[in-house]
Amino acid sequence: TKNRDMNTIYVYFIHIVFNTTWSVVFFGLHQILLALVVLIILIVLIIILIIRFKRVNFVSYYLMIPYLLWCFYALVLNFSLLILN
């Protein structure tokens, strides 16, 4: 279980990198398509974290759900901007 916990920590920090990368790519570089790809990867990582957090702590599990919904909302907005441009 200790190895699984360490893997969860690694996934968490990788997710933080993708979270930060999305803002830089979308707002800084104005690369809408690349930002969409980064956001999809971020959502996958959040889902993995939700699954892993459910085994450890239900509070952490439930707190990730609004974050996931927010990222899906950002995905819709990002995709809409891609279509409109």
PDB file of N, CA, C and O in Angstrom:
ATOM      1  N   THR A   1       0.815  -1.203   0.000  1.00  0.00           N
ATOM      2  CA  THR A   1       0.000   0.000   0.000  1.00  0.00           C
ATOM      3  C   THR A   1       0.857   1.265   0.000  1.00  0.00           C
ATOM      4  O   THR A   1       0.403   2.285  -0.488  1.00  0.00           O
ATOM      5  N   LYS A   2       2.057   1.172   0.572  1.00  0.00           N
ATOM      6  CA  LYS A   2       2.927   2.349   0.584  1.00  0.00           C
ATOM      7  C   LYS A   2       3.327   2.745  -0.839  1.00  0.00           C
ATOM      8  O   LYS A   2       3.372   3.929  -1.166  1.00  0.00           O
ATOM      9  N   ASN A   3       3.580   1.749  -1.677  1.00  0.00           N
ATOM     10  CA  ASN A   3       3.926   2.024  -3.069  1.00  0.00           C
ATOM     11  C   ASN A   3       2.758   2.683  -3.800  1.00  0.00           C
ATOM     12  O   ASN A   3       2.944   3.608  -4.585  1.00  0.00           O
ATOM     13  N   ARG A   4       1.539   2.217  -3.524  1.00  0.00           N
ATOM     14  CA  ARG A   4       0.346   2.805  -4.132  1.00  0.00           C
ATOM     15  C   ARG A   4       0.164   4.253  -3.682  1.00  0.00           C
ATOM     16  O   ARG A   4      -0.209   5.116  -4.470  1.00  0.00           O
ATOM     17  N   ASP A   5       0.440   4.506  -2.393  1.00  0.00           N
ATOM     18  CA  ASP A   5       0.338   5.874  -1.878  1.00  0.00           C
ATOM     19  C   ASP A   5       1.348   6.793  -2.555  1.00  0.00           C
ATOM     20  O   ASP A   5       1.029   7.937  -2.890  1.00  0.00           O
ATOM     21  N   MET A   6       2.561   6.300  -2.760  1.00  0.00           N
ATOM     22  CA  MET A   6       3.580   7.109  -3.442  1.00  0.00           C
ATOM     23  C   MET A   6       3.170   7.374  -4.887  1.00  0.00           C
ATOM     24  O   MET A   6       3.364   8.483  -5.389  1.00  0.00           O
ATOM     25  N   ASN A   7       2.612   6.368  -5.542  1.00  0.00           N
ATOM     26  CA  ASN A   7       2.146   6.564  -6.914  1.00  0.00           C
ATOM     27  C   ASN A   7       1.038   7.612  -6.964  1.00  0.00           C
ATOM     28  O   ASN A   7       0.979   8.412  -7.897  1.00  0.00           O
ATOM     29  N   THR A   8       0.164   7.618  -5.981  1.00  0.00           N
ATOM     30  CA  THR A   8      -0.891   8.633  -5.913  1.00  0.00           C
ATOM     31  C   THR A   8      -0.294  10.020  -5.754  1.00  0.00           C
ATOM     32  O   THR A   8      -0.750  10.972  -6.386  1.00  0.00           O
ATOM     33  N   ILE A   9       0.735  10.135  -4.951  1.00  0.00           N
ATOM     34  CA  ILE A   9       1.408  11.432  -4.771  1.00  0.00           C
ATOM     35  C   ILE A   9       2.049  11.875  -6.084  1.00  0.00           C
ATOM     36  O   ILE A   9       1.947  13.050  -6.465  1.00  0.00           O
ATOM     37  N   TYR A  10       2.664  10.946  -6.802  1.00  0.00           N
ATOM     38  CA  TYR A  10       3.252  11.285  -8.100  1.00  0.00           C
ATOM     39  C   TYR A  10       2.178  11.738  -9.086  1.00  0.00           C
ATOM     40  O   TYR A  10       2.365  12.733  -9.797  1.00  0.00           O
ATOM     41  N   VAL A  11       1.072  11.027  -9.129  1.00  0.00           N
ATOM     42  CA  VAL A  11      -0.027  11.410 -10.023  1.00  0.00           C
ATOM     43  C   VAL A  11      -0.543  12.793  -9.644  1.00  0.00           C
ATOM     44  O   VAL A  11      -0.825  13.626 -10.506  1.00  0.00           O
ATOM     45  N   TYR A  12      -0.642  13.068  -8.339  1.00  0.00           N
ATOM     46  CA  TYR A  12      -1.111  14.371  -7.882  1.00  0.00           C
ATOM     47  C   TYR A  12      -0.194  15.493  -8.380  1.00  0.00           C
ATOM     48  O   TYR A  12      -0.671  16.503  -8.906  1.00  0.00           O
ATOM     49  N   PHE A  13       1.116  15.311  -8.249  1.00  0.00           N
ATOM     50  CA  PHE A  13       2.039  16.366  -8.679  1.00  0.00           C
ATOM     51  C   PHE A  13       2.094  16.489 -10.204  1.00  0.00           C
ATOM     52  O   PHE A  13       2.234  17.600 -10.721  1.00  0.00           O
ATOM     53  N   ILE A  14       1.950  15.388 -10.910  1.00  0.00           N
ATOM     54  CA  ILE A  14       1.860  15.458 -12.376  1.00  0.00           C
ATOM     55  C   ILE A  14       0.609  16.229 -12.776  1.00  0.00           C
ATOM     56  O   ILE A  14       0.634  17.057 -13.689  1.00  0.00           O
ATOM     57  N   HIS A  15      -0.472  15.993 -12.059  1.00  0.00           N
ATOM     58  CA  HIS A  15      -1.727  16.718 -12.320  1.00  0.00           C
ATOM     59  C   HIS A  15      -1.551  18.218 -12.080  1.00  0.00           C
ATOM     60  O   HIS A  15      -2.062  19.047 -12.830  1.00  0.00           O
ATOM     61  N   ILE A  16      -0.790  18.578 -11.043  1.00  0.00           N
ATOM     62  CA  ILE A  16      -0.522  20.002 -10.776  1.00  0.00           C
ATOM     63  C   ILE A  16       0.252  20.620 -11.937  1.00  0.00           C
ATOM     64  O   ILE A  16      -0.015  21.759 -12.334  1.00  0.00           O
ATOM     65  N   VAL A  17       1.205  19.886 -12.482  1.00  0.00           N
ATOM     66  CA  VAL A  17       1.980  20.385 -13.632  1.00  0.00           C
ATOM     67  C   VAL A  17       1.050  20.628 -14.818  1.00  0.00           C
ATOM     68  O   VAL A  17       1.131  21.683 -15.469  1.00  0.00           O
ATOM     69  N   PHE A  18       0.147  19.685 -15.102  1.00  0.00           N
ATOM     70  CA  PHE A  18      -0.774  19.874 -16.224  1.00  0.00           C
ATOM     71  C   PHE A  18      -1.771  20.996 -15.951  1.00  0.00           C
ATOM     72  O   PHE A  18      -2.151  21.725 -16.868  1.00  0.00           O
ATOM     73  N   ASN A  19      -2.164  21.160 -14.698  1.00  0.00           N
ATOM     74  CA  ASN A  19      -3.061  22.255 -14.342  1.00  0.00           C
ATOM     75  C   ASN A  19      -2.399  23.590 -14.643  1.00  0.00           C
ATOM     76  O   ASN A  19      -3.004  24.482 -15.248  1.00  0.00           O
ATOM     77  N   THR A  20      -1.150  23.744 -14.253  1.00  0.00           N
ATOM     78  CA  THR A  20      -0.408  24.976 -14.511  1.00  0.00           C
ATOM     79  C   THR A  20      -0.133  25.151 -16.000  1.00  0.00           C
ATOM     80  O   THR A  20      -0.242  26.255 -16.535  1.00  0.00           O
ATOM     81  N   THR A  21       0.202  24.047 -16.659  1.00  0.00           N
ATOM     82  CA  THR A  21       0.507  24.099 -18.092  1.00  0.00           C
ATOM     83  C   THR A  21      -0.680  24.586 -18.898  1.00  0.00           C
ATOM     84  O   THR A  21      -0.513  25.348 -19.855  1.00  0.00           O
ATOM     85  N   TRP A  22      -1.888  24.168 -18.514  1.00  0.00           N
ATOM     86  CA  TRP A  22      -3.062  24.602 -19.273  1.00  0.00           C
ATOM     87  C   TRP A  22      -3.168  26.124 -19.277  1.00  0.00           C
ATOM     88  O   TRP A  22      -3.384  26.729 -20.329  1.00  0.00           O
ATOM     89  N   SER A  23      -3.003  26.750 -18.128  1.00  0.00           N
ATOM     90  CA  SER A  23      -3.105  28.209 -18.056  1.00  0.00           C
ATOM     91  C   SER A  23      -2.054  28.887 -18.927  1.00  0.00           C
ATOM     92  O   SER A  23      -2.350  29.859 -19.630  1.00  0.00           O
ATOM     93  N   VAL A  24      -0.831  28.383 -18.888  1.00  0.00           N
ATOM     94  CA  VAL A  24       0.251  28.965 -19.684  1.00  0.00           C
ATOM     95  C   VAL A  24      -0.034  28.797 -21.173  1.00  0.00           C
ATOM     96  O   VAL A  24       0.100  29.740 -21.964  1.00  0.00           O
ATOM     97  N   VAL A  25      -0.460  27.600 -21.561  1.00  0.00           N
ATOM     98  CA  VAL A  25      -0.710  27.324 -22.986  1.00  0.00           C
ATOM     99  C   VAL A  25      -1.915  28.109 -23.488  1.00  0.00           C
ATOM    100  O   VAL A  25      -1.878  28.698 -24.571  1.00  0.00           O
ATOM    101  N   PHE A  26      -2.974  28.155 -22.695  1.00  0.00           N
ATOM    102  CA  PHE A  26      -4.199  28.820 -23.143  1.00  0.00           C
ATOM    103  C   PHE A  26      -4.073  30.340 -23.097  1.00  0.00           C
ATOM    104  O   PHE A  26      -4.304  31.010 -24.096  1.00  0.00           O
ATOM    105  N   PHE A  27      -3.708  30.876 -21.954  1.00  0.00           N
ATOM    106  CA  PHE A  27      -3.676  32.327 -21.787  1.00  0.00           C
ATOM    107  C   PHE A  27      -2.365  32.956 -22.273  1.00  0.00           C
ATOM    108  O   PHE A  27      -2.373  34.042 -22.837  1.00  0.00           O
ATOM    109  N   GLY A  28      -1.255  32.275 -22.034  1.00  0.00           N
ATOM    110  CA  GLY A  28       0.037  32.842 -22.390  1.00  0.00           C
ATOM    111  C   GLY A  28       0.394  32.651 -23.847  1.00  0.00           C
ATOM    112  O   GLY A  28       0.764  33.594 -24.538  1.00  0.00           O
ATOM    113  N   LEU A  29       0.280  31.416 -24.325  1.00  0.00           N
ATOM    114  CA  LEU A  29       0.686  31.106 -25.701  1.00  0.00           C
ATOM    115  C   LEU A  29      -0.453  31.200 -26.711  1.00  0.00           C
ATOM    116  O   LEU A  29      -0.217  31.159 -27.906  1.00  0.00           O
ATOM    117  N   HIS A  30      -1.690  31.279 -26.222  1.00  0.00           N
ATOM    118  CA  HIS A  30      -2.882  31.361 -27.075  1.00  0.00           C
ATOM    119  C   HIS A  30      -2.973  30.175 -28.048  1.00  0.00           C
ATOM    120  O   HIS A  30      -3.382  30.338 -29.199  1.00  0.00           O
ATOM    121  N   GLN A  31      -2.591  29.005 -27.574  1.00  0.00           N
ATOM    122  CA  GLN A  31      -2.662  27.773 -28.369  1.00  0.00           C
ATOM    123  C   GLN A  31      -3.888  26.986 -27.913  1.00  0.00           C
ATOM    124  O   GLN A  31      -3.815  26.141 -27.020  1.00  0.00           O
ATOM    125  N   ILE A  32      -5.032  27.253 -28.543  1.00  0.00           N
ATOM    126  CA  ILE A  32      -6.301  26.692 -28.090  1.00  0.00           C
ATOM    127  C   ILE A  32      -6.348  25.178 -28.257  1.00  0.00           C
ATOM    128  O   ILE A  32      -6.805  24.470 -27.360  1.00  0.00           O
ATOM    129  N   LEU A  33      -5.857  24.661 -29.367  1.00  0.00           N
ATOM    130  CA  LEU A  33      -5.891  23.212 -29.592  1.00  0.00           C
ATOM    131  C   LEU A  33      -4.981  22.488 -28.604  1.00  0.00           C
ATOM    132  O   LEU A  33      -5.382  21.486 -27.998  1.00  0.00           O
ATOM    133  N   LEU A  34      -3.773  22.982 -28.406  1.00  0.00           N
ATOM    134  CA  LEU A  34      -2.859  22.363 -27.453  1.00  0.00           C
ATOM    135  C   LEU A  34      -3.420  22.449 -26.033  1.00  0.00           C
ATOM    136  O   LEU A  34      -3.300  21.499 -25.246  1.00  0.00           O
ATOM    137  N   ALA A  35      -4.053  23.557 -25.715  1.00  0.00           N
ATOM    138  CA  ALA A  35      -4.676  23.708 -24.395  1.00  0.00           C
ATOM    139  C   ALA A  35      -5.796  22.687 -24.211  1.00  0.00           C
ATOM    140  O   ALA A  35      -5.969  22.146 -23.113  1.00  0.00           O
ATOM    141  N   LEU A  36      -6.522  22.396 -25.274  1.00  0.00           N
ATOM    142  CA  LEU A  36      -7.588  21.388 -25.210  1.00  0.00           C
ATOM    143  C   LEU A  36      -6.996  20.012 -24.914  1.00  0.00           C
ATOM    144  O   LEU A  36      -7.521  19.274 -24.077  1.00  0.00           O
ATOM    145  N   VAL A  37      -5.899  19.681 -25.554  1.00  0.00           N
ATOM    146  CA  VAL A  37      -5.229  18.396 -25.309  1.00  0.00           C
ATOM    147  C   VAL A  37      -4.737  18.328 -23.865  1.00  0.00           C
ATOM    148  O   VAL A  37      -4.924  17.310 -23.181  1.00  0.00           O
ATOM    149  N   VAL A  38      -4.134  19.394 -23.387  1.00  0.00           N
ATOM    150  CA  VAL A  38      -3.649  19.442 -22.004  1.00  0.00           C
ATOM    151  C   VAL A  38      -4.820  19.277 -21.037  1.00  0.00           C
ATOM    152  O   VAL A  38      -4.723  18.549 -20.046  1.00  0.00           O
ATOM    153  N   LEU A  39      -5.931  19.902 -21.336  1.00  0.00           N
ATOM    154  CA  LEU A  39      -7.105  19.816 -20.474  1.00  0.00           C
ATOM    155  C   LEU A  39      -7.688  18.407 -20.454  1.00  0.00           C
ATOM    156  O   LEU A  39      -8.122  17.924 -19.401  1.00  0.00           O
ATOM    157  N   ILE A  40      -7.683  17.733 -21.573  1.00  0.00           N
ATOM    158  CA  ILE A  40      -8.159  16.344 -21.609  1.00  0.00           C
ATOM    159  C   ILE A  40      -7.259  15.457 -20.747  1.00  0.00           C
ATOM    160  O   ILE A  40      -7.750  14.628 -19.971  1.00  0.00           O
ATOM    161  N   ILE A  41      -5.957  15.649 -20.849  1.00  0.00           N
ATOM    162  CA  ILE A  41      -5.019  14.889 -20.009  1.00  0.00           C
ATOM    163  C   ILE A  41      -5.259  15.221 -18.539  1.00  0.00           C
ATOM    164  O   ILE A  41      -5.266  14.327 -17.676  1.00  0.00           O
ATOM    165  N   LEU A  42      -5.476  16.485 -18.237  1.00  0.00           N
ATOM    166  CA  LEU A  42      -5.747  16.906 -16.869  1.00  0.00           C
ATOM    167  C   LEU A  42      -7.001  16.227 -16.328  1.00  0.00           C
ATOM    168  O   LEU A  42      -7.013  15.738 -15.188  1.00  0.00           O
ATOM    169  N   ILE A  43      -8.049  16.159 -17.123  1.00  0.00           N
ATOM    170  CA  ILE A  43      -9.294  15.520 -16.690  1.00  0.00           C
ATOM    171  C   ILE A  43      -9.072  14.030 -16.419  1.00  0.00           C
ATOM    172  O   ILE A  43      -9.579  13.486 -15.435  1.00  0.00           O
ATOM    173  N   VAL A  44      -8.304  13.377 -17.274  1.00  0.00           N
ATOM    174  CA  VAL A  44      -7.987  11.960 -17.048  1.00  0.00           C
ATOM    175  C   VAL A  44      -7.232  11.794 -15.731  1.00  0.00           C
ATOM    176  O   VAL A  44      -7.538  10.892 -14.933  1.00  0.00           O
ATOM    177  N   LEU A  45      -6.275  12.661 -15.478  1.00  0.00           N
ATOM    178  CA  LEU A  45      -5.526  12.595 -14.226  1.00  0.00           C
ATOM    179  C   LEU A  45      -6.425  12.842 -13.016  1.00  0.00           C
ATOM    180  O   LEU A  45      -6.275  12.186 -11.980  1.00  0.00           O
ATOM    181  N   ILE A  46      -7.365  13.764 -13.137  1.00  0.00           N
ATOM    182  CA  ILE A  46      -8.295  14.033 -12.038  1.00  0.00           C
ATOM    183  C   ILE A  46      -9.166  12.807 -11.773  1.00  0.00           C
ATOM    184  O   ILE A  46      -9.401  12.444 -10.611  1.00  0.00           O
ATOM    185  N   ILE A  47      -9.620  12.154 -12.822  1.00  0.00           N
ATOM    186  CA  ILE A  47     -10.426  10.941 -12.643  1.00  0.00           C
ATOM    187  C   ILE A  47      -9.602   9.854 -11.950  1.00  0.00           C
ATOM    188  O   ILE A  47     -10.102   9.174 -11.039  1.00  0.00           O
ATOM    189  N   ILE A  48      -8.359   9.698 -12.349  1.00  0.00           N
ATOM    190  CA  ILE A  48      -7.476   8.729 -11.679  1.00  0.00           C
ATOM    191  C   ILE A  48      -7.324   9.088 -10.208  1.00  0.00           C
ATOM    192  O   ILE A  48      -7.401   8.217  -9.323  1.00  0.00           O
ATOM    193  N   LEU A  49      -7.136  10.366  -9.922  1.00  0.00           N
ATOM    194  CA  LEU A  49      -6.996  10.790  -8.523  1.00  0.00           C
ATOM    195  C   LEU A  49      -8.276  10.545  -7.736  1.00  0.00           C
ATOM    196  O   LEU A  49      -8.222  10.112  -6.575  1.00  0.00           O
ATOM    197  N   ILE A  50      -9.417  10.799  -8.341  1.00  0.00           N
ATOM    198  CA  ILE A  50     -10.683  10.557  -7.652  1.00  0.00           C
ATOM    199  C   ILE A  50     -10.802   9.083  -7.281  1.00  0.00           C
ATOM    200  O   ILE A  50     -11.184   8.746  -6.152  1.00  0.00           O
ATOM    201  N   ILE A  51     -10.468   8.215  -8.201  1.00  0.00           N
ATOM    202  CA  ILE A  51     -10.531   6.776  -7.925  1.00  0.00           C
ATOM    203  C   ILE A  51      -9.572   6.406  -6.793  1.00  0.00           C
ATOM    204  O   ILE A  51      -9.917   5.649  -5.882  1.00  0.00           O
ATOM    205  N   ARG A  52      -8.370   6.953  -6.836  1.00  0.00           N
ATOM    206  CA  ARG A  52      -7.385   6.632  -5.796  1.00  0.00           C
ATOM    207  C   ARG A  52      -7.760   7.251  -4.451  1.00  0.00           C
ATOM    208  O   ARG A  52      -7.569   6.638  -3.404  1.00  0.00           O
ATOM    209  N   PHE A  53      -8.296   8.462  -4.471  1.00  0.00           N
ATOM    210  CA  PHE A  53      -8.675   9.124  -3.222  1.00  0.00           C
ATOM    211  C   PHE A  53      -9.843   8.409  -2.548  1.00  0.00           C
ATOM    212  O   PHE A  53      -9.963   8.436  -1.327  1.00  0.00           O
ATOM    213  N   LYS A  54     -10.712   7.793  -3.340  1.00  0.00           N
ATOM    214  CA  LYS A  54     -11.865   7.103  -2.767  1.00  0.00           C
ATOM    215  C   LYS A  54     -11.417   5.979  -1.838  1.00  0.00           C
ATOM    216  O   LYS A  54     -12.053   5.708  -0.823  1.00  0.00           O
ATOM    217  N   ARG A  55     -10.296   5.353  -2.162  1.00  0.00           N
ATOM    218  CA  ARG A  55      -9.758   4.277  -1.323  1.00  0.00           C
ATOM    219  C   ARG A  55      -9.151   4.807  -0.031  1.00  0.00           C
ATOM    220  O   ARG A  55      -9.052   4.080   0.946  1.00  0.00           O
ATOM    221  N   VAL A  56      -8.741   6.059  -0.046  1.00  0.00           N
ATOM    222  CA  VAL A  56      -7.983   6.602   1.090  1.00  0.00           C
ATOM    223  C   VAL A  56      -8.859   7.448   2.006  1.00  0.00           C
ATOM    224  O   VAL A  56      -8.872   7.254   3.221  1.00  0.00           O
ATOM    225  N   ASN A  57      -9.571   8.409   1.417  1.00  0.00           N
ATOM    226  CA  ASN A  57     -10.286   9.395   2.221  1.00  0.00           C
ATOM    227  C   ASN A  57     -11.503   9.893   1.449  1.00  0.00           C
ATOM    228  O   ASN A  57     -11.359  10.482   0.379  1.00  0.00           O
ATOM    229  N   PHE A  58     -12.681   9.689   2.012  1.00  0.00           N
ATOM    230  CA  PHE A  58     -13.901  10.098   1.315  1.00  0.00           C
ATOM    231  C   PHE A  58     -14.027  11.612   1.173  1.00  0.00           C
ATOM    232  O   PHE A  58     -14.597  12.099   0.206  1.00  0.00           O
ATOM    233  N   VAL A  59     -13.491  12.370   2.112  1.00  0.00           N
ATOM    234  CA  VAL A  59     -13.545  13.836   2.006  1.00  0.00           C
ATOM    235  C   VAL A  59     -12.749  14.290   0.790  1.00  0.00           C
ATOM    236  O   VAL A  59     -13.219  15.108  -0.009  1.00  0.00           O
ATOM    237  N   SER A  60     -11.555  13.757   0.626  1.00  0.00           N
ATOM    238  CA  SER A  60     -10.737  14.101  -0.541  1.00  0.00           C
ATOM    239  C   SER A  60     -11.440  13.693  -1.827  1.00  0.00           C
ATOM    240  O   SER A  60     -11.400  14.409  -2.822  1.00  0.00           O
ATOM    241  N   TYR A  61     -12.056  12.538  -1.783  1.00  0.00           N
ATOM    242  CA  TYR A  61     -12.810  12.030  -2.931  1.00  0.00           C
ATOM    243  C   TYR A  61     -13.911  13.011  -3.329  1.00  0.00           C
ATOM    244  O   TYR A  61     -14.024  13.403  -4.485  1.00  0.00           O
ATOM    245  N   TYR A  62     -14.726  13.416  -2.358  1.00  0.00           N
ATOM    246  CA  TYR A  62     -15.839  14.321  -2.655  1.00  0.00           C
ATOM    247  C   TYR A  62     -15.378  15.717  -3.046  1.00  0.00           C
ATOM    248  O   TYR A  62     -16.030  16.381  -3.860  1.00  0.00           O
ATOM    249  N   LEU A  63     -14.266  16.165  -2.509  1.00  0.00           N
ATOM    250  CA  LEU A  63     -13.773  17.500  -2.849  1.00  0.00           C
ATOM    251  C   LEU A  63     -13.216  17.577  -4.274  1.00  0.00           C
ATOM    252  O   LEU A  63     -13.114  18.659  -4.836  1.00  0.00           O
ATOM    253  N   MET A  64     -12.863  16.445  -4.840  1.00  0.00           N
ATOM    254  CA  MET A  64     -12.354  16.429  -6.215  1.00  0.00           C
ATOM    255  C   MET A  64     -13.483  16.511  -7.250  1.00  0.00           C
ATOM    256  O   MET A  64     -13.238  16.896  -8.389  1.00  0.00           O
ATOM    257  N   ILE A  65     -14.687  16.171  -6.862  1.00  0.00           N
ATOM    258  CA  ILE A  65     -15.803  16.148  -7.819  1.00  0.00           C
ATOM    259  C   ILE A  65     -16.116  17.545  -8.365  1.00  0.00           C
ATOM    260  O   ILE A  65     -16.240  17.708  -9.588  1.00  0.00           O
ATOM    261  N   PRO A  66     -16.252  18.589  -7.529  1.00  0.00           N
ATOM    262  CA  PRO A  66     -16.479  19.930  -8.102  1.00  0.00           C
ATOM    263  C   PRO A  66     -15.333  20.385  -9.007  1.00  0.00           C
ATOM    264  O   PRO A  66     -15.552  21.058 -10.012  1.00  0.00           O
ATOM    265  N   TYR A  67     -14.123  20.011  -8.649  1.00  0.00           N
ATOM    266  CA  TYR A  67     -12.949  20.337  -9.461  1.00  0.00           C
ATOM    267  C   TYR A  67     -13.056  19.676 -10.829  1.00  0.00           C
ATOM    268  O   TYR A  67     -12.790  20.303 -11.859  1.00  0.00           O
ATOM    269  N   LEU A  68     -13.473  18.416 -10.849  1.00  0.00           N
ATOM    270  CA  LEU A  68     -13.667  17.708 -12.114  1.00  0.00           C
ATOM    271  C   LEU A  68     -14.757  18.377 -12.949  1.00  0.00           C
ATOM    272  O   LEU A  68     -14.589  18.578 -14.156  1.00  0.00           O
ATOM    273  N   LEU A  69     -15.858  18.744 -12.309  1.00  0.00           N
ATOM    274  CA  LEU A  69     -16.948  19.422 -13.032  1.00  0.00           C
ATOM    275  C   LEU A  69     -16.484  20.762 -13.593  1.00  0.00           C
ATOM    276  O   LEU A  69     -16.841  21.127 -14.717  1.00  0.00           O
ATOM    277  N   TRP A  70     -15.691  21.494 -12.823  1.00  0.00           N
ATOM    278  CA  TRP A  70     -15.151  22.768 -13.287  1.00  0.00           C
ATOM    279  C   TRP A  70     -14.262  22.561 -14.514  1.00  0.00           C
ATOM    280  O   TRP A  70     -14.325  23.337 -15.479  1.00  0.00           O
ATOM    281  N   CYS A  71     -13.467  21.504 -14.504  1.00  0.00           N
ATOM    282  CA  CYS A  71     -12.589  21.225 -15.642  1.00  0.00           C
ATOM    283  C   CYS A  71     -13.388  20.807 -16.868  1.00  0.00           C
ATOM    284  O   CYS A  71     -13.016  21.151 -17.995  1.00  0.00           O
ATOM    285  N   PHE A  72     -14.495  20.090 -16.672  1.00  0.00           N
ATOM    286  CA  PHE A  72     -15.369  19.766 -17.800  1.00  0.00           C
ATOM    287  C   PHE A  72     -15.991  21.043 -18.383  1.00  0.00           C
ATOM    288  O   PHE A  72     -16.131  21.182 -19.599  1.00  0.00           O
ATOM    289  N   TYR A  73     -16.349  21.973 -17.512  1.00  0.00           N
ATOM    290  CA  TYR A  73     -16.876  23.260 -17.969  1.00  0.00           C
ATOM    291  C   TYR A  73     -15.801  24.005 -18.773  1.00  0.00           C
ATOM    292  O   TYR A  73     -16.085  24.556 -19.852  1.00  0.00           O
ATOM    293  N   ALA A  74     -14.572  24.013 -18.273  1.00  0.00           N
ATOM    294  CA  ALA A  74     -13.462  24.637 -19.000  1.00  0.00           C
ATOM    295  C   ALA A  74     -13.237  23.931 -20.332  1.00  0.00           C
ATOM    296  O   ALA A  74     -12.923  24.582 -21.338  1.00  0.00           O
ATOM    297  N   LEU A  75     -13.424  22.616 -20.363  1.00  0.00           N
ATOM    298  CA  LEU A  75     -13.279  21.858 -21.602  1.00  0.00           C
ATOM    299  C   LEU A  75     -14.311  22.307 -22.635  1.00  0.00           C
ATOM    300  O   LEU A  75     -13.975  22.506 -23.809  1.00  0.00           O
ATOM    301  N   VAL A  76     -15.539  22.480 -22.208  1.00  0.00           N
ATOM    302  CA  VAL A  76     -16.593  22.944 -23.121  1.00  0.00           C
ATOM    303  C   VAL A  76     -16.263  24.337 -23.651  1.00  0.00           C
ATOM    304  O   VAL A  76     -16.393  24.599 -24.856  1.00  0.00           O
ATOM    305  N   LEU A  77     -15.824  25.226 -22.773  1.00  0.00           N
ATOM    306  CA  LEU A  77     -15.462  26.574 -23.210  1.00  0.00           C
ATOM    307  C   LEU A  77     -14.259  26.564 -24.151  1.00  0.00           C
ATOM    308  O   LEU A  77     -14.258  27.251 -25.176  1.00  0.00           O
ATOM    309  N   ASN A  78     -13.260  25.768 -23.808  1.00  0.00           N
ATOM    310  CA  ASN A  78     -12.055  25.652 -24.638  1.00  0.00           C
ATOM    311  C   ASN A  78     -12.422  25.106 -26.018  1.00  0.00           C
ATOM    312  O   ASN A  78     -11.981  25.634 -27.049  1.00  0.00           O
ATOM    313  N   PHE A  79     -13.240  24.063 -26.051  1.00  0.00           N
ATOM    314  CA  PHE A  79     -13.660  23.468 -27.318  1.00  0.00           C
ATOM    315  C   PHE A  79     -14.492  24.460 -28.139  1.00  0.00           C
ATOM    316  O   PHE A  79     -14.326  24.561 -29.354  1.00  0.00           O
ATOM    317  N   SER A  80     -15.355  25.205 -27.461  1.00  0.00           N
ATOM    318  CA  SER A  80     -16.173  26.207 -28.161  1.00  0.00           C
ATOM    319  C   SER A  80     -15.303  27.269 -28.809  1.00  0.00           C
ATOM    320  O   SER A  80     -15.565  27.693 -29.937  1.00  0.00           O
ATOM    321  N   LEU A  81     -14.281  27.722 -28.095  1.00  0.00           N
ATOM    322  CA  LEU A  81     -13.375  28.712 -28.671  1.00  0.00           C
ATOM    323  C   LEU A  81     -12.611  28.137 -29.856  1.00  0.00           C
ATOM    324  O   LEU A  81     -12.356  28.838 -30.831  1.00  0.00           O
ATOM    325  N   LEU A  82     -12.254  26.873 -29.777  1.00  0.00           N
ATOM    326  CA  LEU A  82     -11.571  26.225 -30.889  1.00  0.00           C
ATOM    327  C   LEU A  82     -12.471  26.199 -32.122  1.00  0.00           C
ATOM    328  O   LEU A  82     -12.032  26.510 -33.232  1.00  0.00           O
ATOM    329  N   ILE A  83     -13.734  25.875 -31.933  1.00  0.00           N
ATOM    330  CA  ILE A  83     -14.691  25.816 -33.046  1.00  0.00           C
ATOM    331  C   ILE A  83     -14.941  27.216 -33.618  1.00  0.00           C
ATOM    332  O   ILE A  83     -14.975  27.406 -34.835  1.00  0.00           O
ATOM    333  N   LEU A  84     -15.079  28.193 -32.740  1.00  0.00           N
ATOM    334  CA  LEU A  84     -15.374  29.552 -33.195  1.00  0.00           C
ATOM    335  C   LEU A  84     -14.204  30.211 -33.887  1.00  0.00           C
ATOM    336  O   LEU A  84     -14.378  31.125 -34.691  1.00  0.00           O
ATOM    337  N   ASN A  85     -12.993  29.783 -33.576  1.00  0.00           N
ATOM    338  CA  ASN A  85     -11.818  30.372 -34.209  1.00  0.00           C
ATOM    339  C   ASN A  85     -11.357  29.467 -35.319  1.00  0.00           C
ATOM    340  O   ASN A  85     -10.462  29.548 -35.982  1.00  0.00           O
TER     341      ASN A  85
END
